[in-house]
Amino acid sequence: MLDLAESLHGWIEEGRDFAVATVVAVGGSAPRPPGAALAVCADGTAVGSVSGGCVEGAVYELCLQALEDGETVVERFGYGDEDAFAVGLTCGGTIDVMITPFRGGRPAETVALAAAARQDPVALARVVRGPSGLLGRALLVRPDGSYDGGLGGAPDLDRAALDGARALLAAGRTGTVELSEDGSHCPGGLTLLVESAAPAPRMIVFGAIDFAAALARAGKFLGYHVTVCDARPVFATRARFPEADEIVVDWPDRYLRRTGTDGRTVLCVLTHDAKFDIPLLTEALRLPVAYIGAMGSRRTHEDRRRRLRDAGVSERELARLRSPIGLDLGARTPEETAVSIAAEIVAVRHGGTGESLTGSGRPIHRPASEPQPQSV
């Protein structure tokens, strides 16, 4: 739901009634992860999606029904031969969808949507499985531990929900938290869906070359906050990188030491010049970031590894380096190379293999999870 924050906050500001259908659980092969949402305004306007098209019509009607009766409900949609092309998931999975009417009086969600629309970090925890009296109850959580709203029930329930929501918010993830009705962390009785609205993850591209310009465009398309860094002011210009969020003129290793990174940050080293690469990668390979890739031929890669060892980089740290950068797509142009690099980043982020799906027999849709960066 928080992915639709800008639209929904606008509807709230205009005093409109609407209902939101949110994917709260998936099984098997499902096209959208938990947190995906479809919102329907009282005038019939719809934004978002819960299934990529398979069940949108049925969910749309449920949203209109929720606006009439004011009830929060959870419905399951799954594949069946008799209804595969009517109401159902032709991909073969199941999704549970919670439909929640917004007709005023939902302060936690309202504050969460306003915060997410401002791009402030916030998490929204909602009861998606449990006693009917608690279904849909919401708790807004901020990084400092302050919160609005409440789940009701046992006195310790809000505290336990707060702990789980803060952990997911710190990781910038959306996921579920299993609790008991008494507020203990033992699974049983209650399931919370925690949606996190966090600042966009960072992609830092080192080397102001034509490949970097194409990669900056790909990074923006994937939702990253893109920084291009190069020590040469004649190349690191806004005219050359109009899509980048930031352009920094500085020595790459010095900039990396002074800028902020986290477990979602991806670092793409396109300089393929030892005087830049070695001090930069020596710093980068000791940071708990999500991805580190470096451009260059296989000969450059072997020379780079030798130089990094000489600089004191351990074999364990070297194992984190993706070099030569990208997947083997046969790329030639800067744009094709950017697709190759972006594809590798997506594969690393979600645990993909990079293999063709044709004939592989592997599941197409993996559980929505954010792999932890390797320890250093």
CSV table of C-alpha atoms in Angstrom, one decimal:
chain,number,residue,atom,x,y,z
A,1,MET,CA,0.0,0.0,0.0
A,2,LEU,CA,2.8,2.4,0.8
A,3,ASP,CA,4.0,2.1,-2.8
A,4,LEU,CA,0.8,4.1,-3.7
A,5,ALA,CA,1.4,6.7,-1.0
A,6,GLU,CA,1.5,9.7,-3.3
A,7,SER,CA,-1.9,8.9,-4.9
A,8,LEU,CA,-3.6,7.8,-1.7
A,9,HIS,CA,-2.3,10.7,0.3
A,10,GLY,CA,-3.7,13.0,-2.4
A,11,TRP,CA,-7.1,11.3,-2.2
A,12,ILE,CA,-7.1,11.7,1.6
A,13,GLU,CA,-6.2,15.4,1.2
A,14,GLU,CA,-9.2,15.8,-1.2
A,15,GLY,CA,-11.5,14.1,1.3
A,16,ARG,CA,-12.2,11.1,-1.0
A,17,ASP,CA,-13.4,7.7,0.2
A,18,PHE,CA,-11.5,4.7,-1.2
A,19,ALA,CA,-10.6,1.1,-0.5
A,20,VAL,CA,-7.3,-0.6,-0.7
A,21,ALA,CA,-6.6,-4.3,-1.6
A,22,THR,CA,-3.2,-5.4,-0.4
A,23,VAL,CA,-1.5,-8.7,-1.1
A,24,VAL,CA,-0.8,-10.1,2.4
A,25,ALA,CA,0.4,-13.7,1.5
A,26,VAL,CA,1.4,-15.6,-1.6
A,27,GLY,CA,1.8,-19.3,-2.3
A,28,GLY,CA,3.5,-21.0,-5.3
A,29,SER,CA,4.1,-18.9,-8.4
A,30,ALA,CA,2.4,-15.5,-7.9
A,31,PRO,CA,3.1,-12.4,-9.9
A,32,ARG,CA,3.2,-9.8,-7.2
A,33,PRO,CA,4.7,-9.9,-3.7
A,34,PRO,CA,3.2,-9.1,-0.3
A,35,GLY,CA,2.6,-5.4,0.0
A,36,ALA,CA,1.5,-5.0,-3.7
A,37,ALA,CA,-1.8,-3.0,-3.7
A,38,LEU,CA,-4.8,-2.0,-5.8
A,39,ALA,CA,-6.7,1.1,-4.6
A,40,VAL,CA,-10.2,2.0,-5.8
A,41,CYS,CA,-11.7,5.4,-5.3
A,42,ALA,CA,-15.4,5.9,-4.7
A,43,ASP,CA,-15.7,7.5,-8.1
A,44,GLY,CA,-14.3,4.3,-9.7
A,45,THR,CA,-10.8,5.4,-10.3
A,46,ALA,CA,-8.2,2.6,-9.7
A,47,VAL,CA,-4.4,2.7,-9.2
A,48,GLY,CA,-2.0,-0.1,-8.6
A,49,SER,CA,-2.2,-3.9,-9.1
A,50,VAL,CA,-2.3,-7.0,-7.0
A,51,SER,CA,-1.8,-9.7,-9.7
A,52,GLY,CA,-0.6,-8.2,-12.9
A,53,GLY,CA,-4.1,-8.6,-14.4
A,54,CYS,CA,-5.3,-12.1,-13.4
A,55,VAL,CA,-7.7,-11.1,-10.6
A,56,GLU,CA,-7.9,-7.4,-10.9
A,57,GLY,CA,-11.6,-7.3,-11.9
A,58,ALA,CA,-12.7,-9.4,-9.0
A,59,VAL,CA,-10.6,-7.4,-6.5
A,60,TYR,CA,-12.0,-4.2,-7.9
A,61,GLU,CA,-15.5,-5.3,-7.2
A,62,LEU,CA,-14.5,-6.3,-3.6
A,63,CYS,CA,-13.1,-2.8,-3.1
A,64,LEU,CA,-16.4,-1.3,-4.1
A,65,GLN,CA,-18.2,-3.7,-1.8
A,66,ALA,CA,-16.0,-2.7,1.1
A,67,LEU,CA,-16.8,1.0,0.4
A,68,GLU,CA,-20.5,0.1,0.8
A,69,ASP,CA,-20.3,-2.1,3.9
A,70,GLY,CA,-17.2,-0.7,5.6
A,71,GLU,CA,-15.8,-4.2,6.4
A,72,THR,CA,-12.2,-5.3,6.2
A,73,VAL,CA,-12.0,-8.8,4.7
A,74,VAL,CA,-9.3,-11.2,3.5
A,75,GLU,CA,-10.0,-13.2,0.3
A,76,ARG,CA,-7.9,-15.9,-1.3
A,77,PHE,CA,-7.5,-16.3,-5.1
A,78,GLY,CA,-6.0,-19.4,-6.6
A,79,TYR,CA,-5.6,-21.3,-9.8
A,80,GLY,CA,-8.3,-23.7,-10.9
A,81,ASP,CA,-8.9,-25.3,-14.4
A,82,GLU,CA,-12.5,-24.3,-14.4
A,83,ASP,CA,-11.8,-20.6,-13.6
A,84,ALA,CA,-8.3,-20.1,-14.8
A,85,PHE,CA,-9.4,-17.5,-17.3
A,86,ALA,CA,-12.1,-15.9,-15.2
A,87,VAL,CA,-11.2,-15.4,-11.6
A,88,GLY,CA,-7.9,-17.1,-10.7
A,89,LEU,CA,-4.2,-17.1,-11.2
A,90,THR,CA,-3.3,-18.6,-14.4
A,91,CYS,CA,0.4,-18.8,-13.2
A,92,GLY,CA,-0.6,-21.5,-10.7
A,93,GLY,CA,-0.2,-19.8,-7.4
A,94,THR,CA,-2.4,-18.4,-4.7
A,95,ILE,CA,-2.6,-14.9,-3.2
A,96,ASP,CA,-4.4,-13.7,-0.1
A,97,VAL,CA,-5.7,-10.2,-0.4
A,98,MET,CA,-6.9,-7.9,2.4
A,99,ILE,CA,-9.5,-5.3,1.4
A,100,THR,CA,-9.6,-2.3,3.7
A,101,PRO,CA,-12.1,0.6,3.3
A,102,PHE,CA,-10.8,4.2,4.0
A,103,ARG,CA,-13.7,6.4,4.9
A,104,GLY,CA,-12.0,8.4,7.6
A,105,GLY,CA,-11.0,7.3,11.0
A,106,ARG,CA,-7.8,5.3,10.1
A,107,PRO,CA,-5.2,7.6,11.7
A,108,ALA,CA,-2.2,5.2,11.6
A,109,GLU,CA,-2.6,4.5,7.9
A,110,THR,CA,-3.2,8.2,7.2
A,111,VAL,CA,0.0,9.3,8.9
A,112,ALA,CA,1.9,6.5,7.3
A,113,LEU,CA,0.7,7.5,3.8
A,114,ALA,CA,1.6,11.1,4.4
A,115,ALA,CA,5.1,10.1,5.7
A,116,ALA,CA,5.7,7.8,2.7
A,117,ALA,CA,4.5,10.5,0.3
A,118,ARG,CA,7.2,12.8,1.8
A,119,GLN,CA,9.7,9.9,1.4
A,120,ASP,CA,10.2,9.8,5.2
A,121,PRO,CA,11.2,6.3,6.5
A,122,VAL,CA,8.2,4.6,8.1
A,123,ALA,CA,6.8,1.2,8.6
A,124,LEU,CA,3.1,0.2,8.8
A,125,ALA,CA,2.2,-3.0,10.6
A,126,ARG,CA,-1.3,-4.4,10.1
A,127,VAL,CA,-3.0,-7.5,11.4
A,128,VAL,CA,-3.7,-9.7,8.4
A,129,ARG,CA,-4.5,-13.0,10.2
A,130,GLY,CA,-6.0,-13.3,13.6
A,131,PRO,CA,-9.3,-12.7,15.5
A,132,SER,CA,-11.8,-10.9,13.5
A,133,GLY,CA,-11.8,-8.0,16.0
A,134,LEU,CA,-8.1,-7.3,15.3
A,135,LEU,CA,-8.1,-7.8,11.5
A,136,GLY,CA,-6.9,-4.7,9.8
A,137,ARG,CA,-5.7,-3.0,13.0
A,138,ALA,CA,-2.6,-0.9,12.3
A,139,LEU,CA,0.5,0.4,14.0
A,140,LEU,CA,2.7,3.1,12.4
A,141,VAL,CA,6.4,2.8,13.4
A,142,ARG,CA,9.2,5.3,13.0
A,143,PRO,CA,13.0,4.6,13.0
A,144,ASP,CA,13.3,6.2,16.5
A,145,GLY,CA,10.8,3.8,17.9
A,146,SER,CA,7.9,6.2,18.2
A,147,TYR,CA,4.6,5.0,16.9
A,148,ASP,CA,1.0,5.9,16.2
A,149,GLY,CA,-2.1,3.7,16.4
A,150,GLY,CA,-2.3,0.3,18.0
A,151,LEU,CA,-3.3,-3.3,17.5
A,152,GLY,CA,-5.5,-3.7,20.6
A,153,GLY,CA,-5.5,-7.0,22.4
A,154,ALA,CA,-2.9,-7.9,25.0
A,155,PRO,CA,-0.8,-5.1,26.5
A,156,ASP,CA,2.4,-6.5,25.1
A,157,LEU,CA,1.1,-6.9,21.6
A,158,ASP,CA,2.0,-3.4,20.5
A,159,ARG,CA,5.5,-3.8,21.9
A,160,ALA,CA,6.2,-7.0,20.1
A,161,ALA,CA,4.8,-5.6,16.9
A,162,LEU,CA,7.0,-2.5,17.3
A,163,ASP,CA,10.1,-4.7,17.6
A,164,GLY,CA,9.3,-6.7,14.5
A,165,ALA,CA,8.4,-3.6,12.5
A,166,ARG,CA,11.6,-1.7,13.4
A,167,ALA,CA,13.7,-4.6,12.3
A,168,LEU,CA,12.1,-4.7,8.9
A,169,LEU,CA,12.2,-0.9,8.6
A,170,ALA,CA,15.9,-0.9,9.3
A,171,ALA,CA,16.5,-3.3,6.5
A,172,GLY,CA,14.1,-1.5,4.2
A,173,ARG,CA,12.0,-4.6,3.7
A,174,THR,CA,8.4,-5.6,3.6
A,175,GLY,CA,7.6,-8.9,5.3
A,176,THR,CA,5.4,-10.7,7.8
A,177,VAL,CA,5.8,-11.1,11.6
A,178,GLU,CA,4.3,-14.0,13.4
A,179,LEU,CA,3.2,-13.4,17.0
A,180,SER,CA,0.9,-15.0,19.6
A,181,GLU,CA,-2.2,-13.1,20.7
A,182,ASP,CA,-0.5,-12.5,24.1
A,183,GLY,CA,2.2,-10.5,22.4
A,184,SER,CA,4.9,-13.1,22.7
A,185,HIS,CA,7.3,-13.7,19.8
A,186,CYS,CA,6.3,-17.4,19.6
A,187,PRO,CA,4.4,-17.8,16.3
A,188,GLY,CA,0.8,-18.5,16.6
A,189,GLY,CA,-2.5,-16.7,16.4
A,190,LEU,CA,-1.5,-13.4,14.7
A,191,THR,CA,0.2,-12.5,11.5
A,192,LEU,CA,1.3,-8.9,10.8
A,193,LEU,CA,2.2,-7.6,7.4
A,194,VAL,CA,4.8,-4.9,7.8
A,195,GLU,CA,5.3,-2.6,4.9
A,196,SER,CA,8.4,-0.4,4.9
A,197,ALA,CA,8.8,2.9,3.2
A,198,ALA,CA,12.5,3.7,3.2
A,199,PRO,CA,14.6,6.0,1.1
A,200,ALA,CA,15.6,4.5,-2.3
A,201,PRO,CA,18.7,2.3,-2.1
A,202,ARG,CA,21.9,3.8,-3.5
A,203,MET,CA,23.7,2.9,-6.7
A,204,ILE,CA,27.1,4.6,-6.8
A,205,VAL,CA,28.8,4.4,-10.2
A,206,PHE,CA,32.5,5.2,-10.3
A,207,GLY,CA,33.9,6.4,-13.7
A,208,ALA,CA,32.2,9.0,-15.8
A,209,ILE,CA,32.2,7.1,-19.1
A,210,ASP,CA,29.5,6.3,-21.7
A,211,PHE,CA,28.8,3.0,-20.0
A,212,ALA,CA,28.1,4.8,-16.8
A,213,ALA,CA,25.6,7.1,-18.5
A,214,ALA,CA,23.6,4.0,-19.7
A,215,LEU,CA,24.0,2.4,-16.2
A,216,ALA,CA,22.7,5.5,-14.5
A,217,ARG,CA,19.5,5.3,-16.6
A,218,ALA,CA,19.1,1.6,-15.8
A,219,GLY,CA,19.7,2.3,-12.1
A,220,LYS,CA,17.0,4.9,-12.0
A,221,PHE,CA,14.6,2.5,-13.8
A,222,LEU,CA,15.2,0.0,-11.1
A,223,GLY,CA,14.4,2.5,-8.4
A,224,TYR,CA,17.9,3.4,-7.1
A,225,HIS,CA,19.2,6.8,-6.0
A,226,VAL,CA,22.1,7.1,-8.5
A,227,THR,CA,25.4,8.8,-7.8
A,228,VAL,CA,28.1,9.1,-10.5
A,229,CYS,CA,31.6,9.9,-9.1
A,230,ASP,CA,34.8,10.7,-11.0
A,231,ALA,CA,37.9,12.7,-10.2
A,232,ARG,CA,37.9,14.4,-13.6
A,233,PRO,CA,35.6,17.4,-13.7
A,234,VAL,CA,35.6,17.6,-17.5
A,235,PHE,CA,33.8,14.3,-17.6
A,236,ALA,CA,31.6,14.4,-14.5
A,237,THR,CA,29.0,16.9,-15.7
A,238,ARG,CA,25.3,17.2,-15.6
A,239,ALA,CA,25.2,17.4,-19.4
A,240,ARG,CA,26.7,13.9,-19.6
A,241,PHE,CA,24.6,12.4,-16.8
A,242,PRO,CA,21.2,14.0,-16.8
A,243,GLU,CA,19.5,11.0,-15.2
A,244,ALA,CA,21.8,10.8,-12.2
A,245,ASP,CA,20.6,12.1,-8.9
A,246,GLU,CA,24.1,13.3,-7.9
A,247,ILE,CA,27.3,14.0,-9.7
A,248,VAL,CA,30.4,14.1,-7.6
A,249,VAL,CA,33.8,15.3,-8.6
A,250,ASP,CA,36.2,13.6,-6.2
A,251,TRP,CA,38.7,10.7,-6.0
A,252,PRO,CA,36.6,7.6,-5.8
A,253,ASP,CA,38.1,6.1,-2.6
A,254,ARG,CA,38.0,9.4,-0.8
A,255,TYR,CA,34.3,9.9,-1.7
A,256,LEU,CA,33.5,6.3,-0.6
A,257,ARG,CA,35.1,6.8,2.8
A,258,ARG,CA,33.0,9.9,3.5
A,259,THR,CA,29.6,9.0,2.0
A,260,GLY,CA,26.9,6.8,3.5
A,261,THR,CA,26.3,3.2,2.5
A,262,ASP,CA,24.2,0.4,3.9
A,263,GLY,CA,23.2,-3.2,3.2
A,264,ARG,CA,21.2,-2.2,0.1
A,265,THR,CA,23.9,-0.1,-1.6
A,266,VAL,CA,25.4,-1.3,-4.9
A,267,LEU,CA,28.8,-0.2,-6.1
A,268,CYS,CA,29.7,-0.3,-9.8
A,269,VAL,CA,33.4,0.4,-10.6
A,270,LEU,CA,33.7,1.3,-14.3
A,271,THR,CA,37.0,3.2,-14.1
A,272,HIS,CA,39.2,0.2,-15.0
A,273,ASP,CA,42.2,2.2,-14.1
A,274,ALA,CA,44.5,0.8,-11.4
A,275,LYS,CA,45.2,4.2,-9.8
A,276,PHE,CA,41.4,4.5,-9.2
A,277,ASP,CA,40.4,0.9,-8.9
A,278,ILE,CA,42.8,-0.4,-6.3
A,279,PRO,CA,42.3,2.1,-3.5
A,280,LEU,CA,38.6,2.2,-4.2
A,281,LEU,CA,38.0,-1.5,-4.1
A,282,THR,CA,40.2,-1.9,-1.1
A,283,GLU,CA,37.7,0.3,0.7
A,284,ALA,CA,34.6,-1.2,-0.9
A,285,LEU,CA,35.4,-4.8,-0.2
A,286,ARG,CA,35.4,-4.1,3.5
A,287,LEU,CA,32.0,-2.5,3.5
A,288,PRO,CA,28.7,-4.4,4.2
A,289,VAL,CA,27.1,-3.4,0.9
A,290,ALA,CA,24.8,-5.5,-1.3
A,291,TYR,CA,26.9,-5.7,-4.5
A,292,ILE,CA,30.4,-4.7,-5.7
A,293,GLY,CA,31.2,-5.1,-9.4
A,294,ALA,CA,34.1,-3.9,-11.4
A,295,MET,CA,34.5,-3.5,-15.2
A,296,GLY,CA,37.5,-4.8,-17.2
A,297,SER,CA,38.8,-7.7,-19.3
A,298,ARG,CA,39.8,-11.0,-17.8
A,299,ARG,CA,43.4,-9.9,-18.0
A,300,THR,CA,42.5,-6.7,-16.2
A,301,HIS,CA,40.6,-8.7,-13.6
A,302,GLU,CA,43.6,-11.0,-12.8
A,303,ASP,CA,45.9,-8.0,-12.6
A,304,ARG,CA,43.4,-6.3,-10.3
A,305,ARG,CA,43.2,-9.3,-8.0
A,306,ARG,CA,47.0,-9.4,-7.7
A,307,ARG,CA,47.2,-5.7,-6.9
A,308,LEU,CA,44.4,-6.0,-4.3
A,309,ARG,CA,46.1,-8.9,-2.6
A,310,ASP,CA,49.3,-6.8,-2.5
A,311,ALA,CA,47.2,-4.1,-0.9
A,312,GLY,CA,46.2,-6.5,1.9
A,313,VAL,CA,42.7,-7.6,0.7
A,314,SER,CA,41.9,-11.1,1.9
A,315,GLU,CA,40.6,-14.0,-0.2
A,316,ARG,CA,37.3,-13.8,1.6
A,317,GLU,CA,37.0,-10.1,0.7
A,318,LEU,CA,38.0,-10.8,-2.9
A,319,ALA,CA,35.3,-13.4,-3.2
A,320,ARG,CA,32.7,-10.6,-2.9
A,321,LEU,CA,33.9,-8.9,-6.1
A,322,ARG,CA,31.8,-9.4,-9.2
A,323,SER,CA,34.4,-9.1,-12.0
A,324,PRO,CA,34.2,-8.9,-14.9
A,325,ILE,CA,31.0,-7.1,-14.0
A,326,GLY,CA,27.6,-8.2,-15.3
A,327,LEU,CA,26.0,-11.4,-16.8
A,328,ASP,CA,27.0,-13.1,-20.0
A,329,LEU,CA,24.4,-11.6,-22.4
A,330,GLY,CA,26.7,-11.0,-25.3
A,331,ALA,CA,26.4,-7.3,-24.7
A,332,ARG,CA,28.3,-4.9,-26.9
A,333,THR,CA,26.8,-1.4,-26.6
A,334,PRO,CA,26.8,0.7,-23.4
A,335,GLU,CA,23.0,0.2,-23.2
A,336,GLU,CA,23.3,-3.6,-23.6
A,337,THR,CA,26.1,-3.6,-21.0
A,338,ALA,CA,24.0,-1.7,-18.6
A,339,VAL,CA,21.3,-4.3,-19.0
A,340,SER,CA,23.9,-7.0,-18.2
A,341,ILE,CA,25.0,-5.2,-15.1
A,342,ALA,CA,21.5,-4.4,-13.9
A,343,ALA,CA,20.5,-8.1,-14.5
A,344,GLU,CA,23.4,-9.3,-12.3
A,345,ILE,CA,22.4,-6.8,-9.5
A,346,VAL,CA,18.8,-8.1,-9.6
A,347,ALA,CA,20.0,-11.7,-9.5
A,348,VAL,CA,22.3,-11.0,-6.6
A,349,ARG,CA,19.5,-9.1,-4.8
A,350,HIS,CA,16.9,-11.8,-5.1
A,351,GLY,CA,19.1,-15.0,-5.3
A,352,GLY,CA,18.6,-15.6,-9.0
A,353,THR,CA,20.9,-17.8,-11.0
A,354,GLY,CA,21.1,-15.8,-14.2
A,355,GLU,CA,20.2,-18.9,-16.2
A,356,SER,CA,17.5,-18.9,-18.9
A,357,LEU,CA,14.1,-19.9,-17.5
A,358,THR,CA,13.5,-22.0,-20.6
A,359,GLY,CA,13.9,-25.7,-19.7
A,360,SER,CA,15.4,-24.9,-16.3
A,361,GLY,CA,12.5,-26.2,-14.2
A,362,ARG,CA,13.3,-23.6,-11.5
A,363,PRO,CA,10.5,-21.6,-9.8
A,364,ILE,CA,9.9,-18.4,-11.6
A,365,HIS,CA,8.8,-16.4,-8.6
A,366,ARG,CA,11.0,-16.8,-5.5
A,367,PRO,CA,9.9,-15.7,-2.0
A,368,ALA,CA,10.3,-12.0,-1.6
A,369,SER,CA,13.5,-11.6,0.5
A,370,GLU,CA,16.5,-9.4,0.6
A,371,PRO,CA,19.7,-11.4,0.9
A,372,GLN,CA,22.0,-10.2,3.5
A,373,PRO,CA,25.4,-8.8,2.4
A,374,GLN,CA,28.4,-11.1,3.1
A,375,SER,CA,30.2,-10.4,6.3
A,376,VAL,CA,33.6,-8.9,6.2
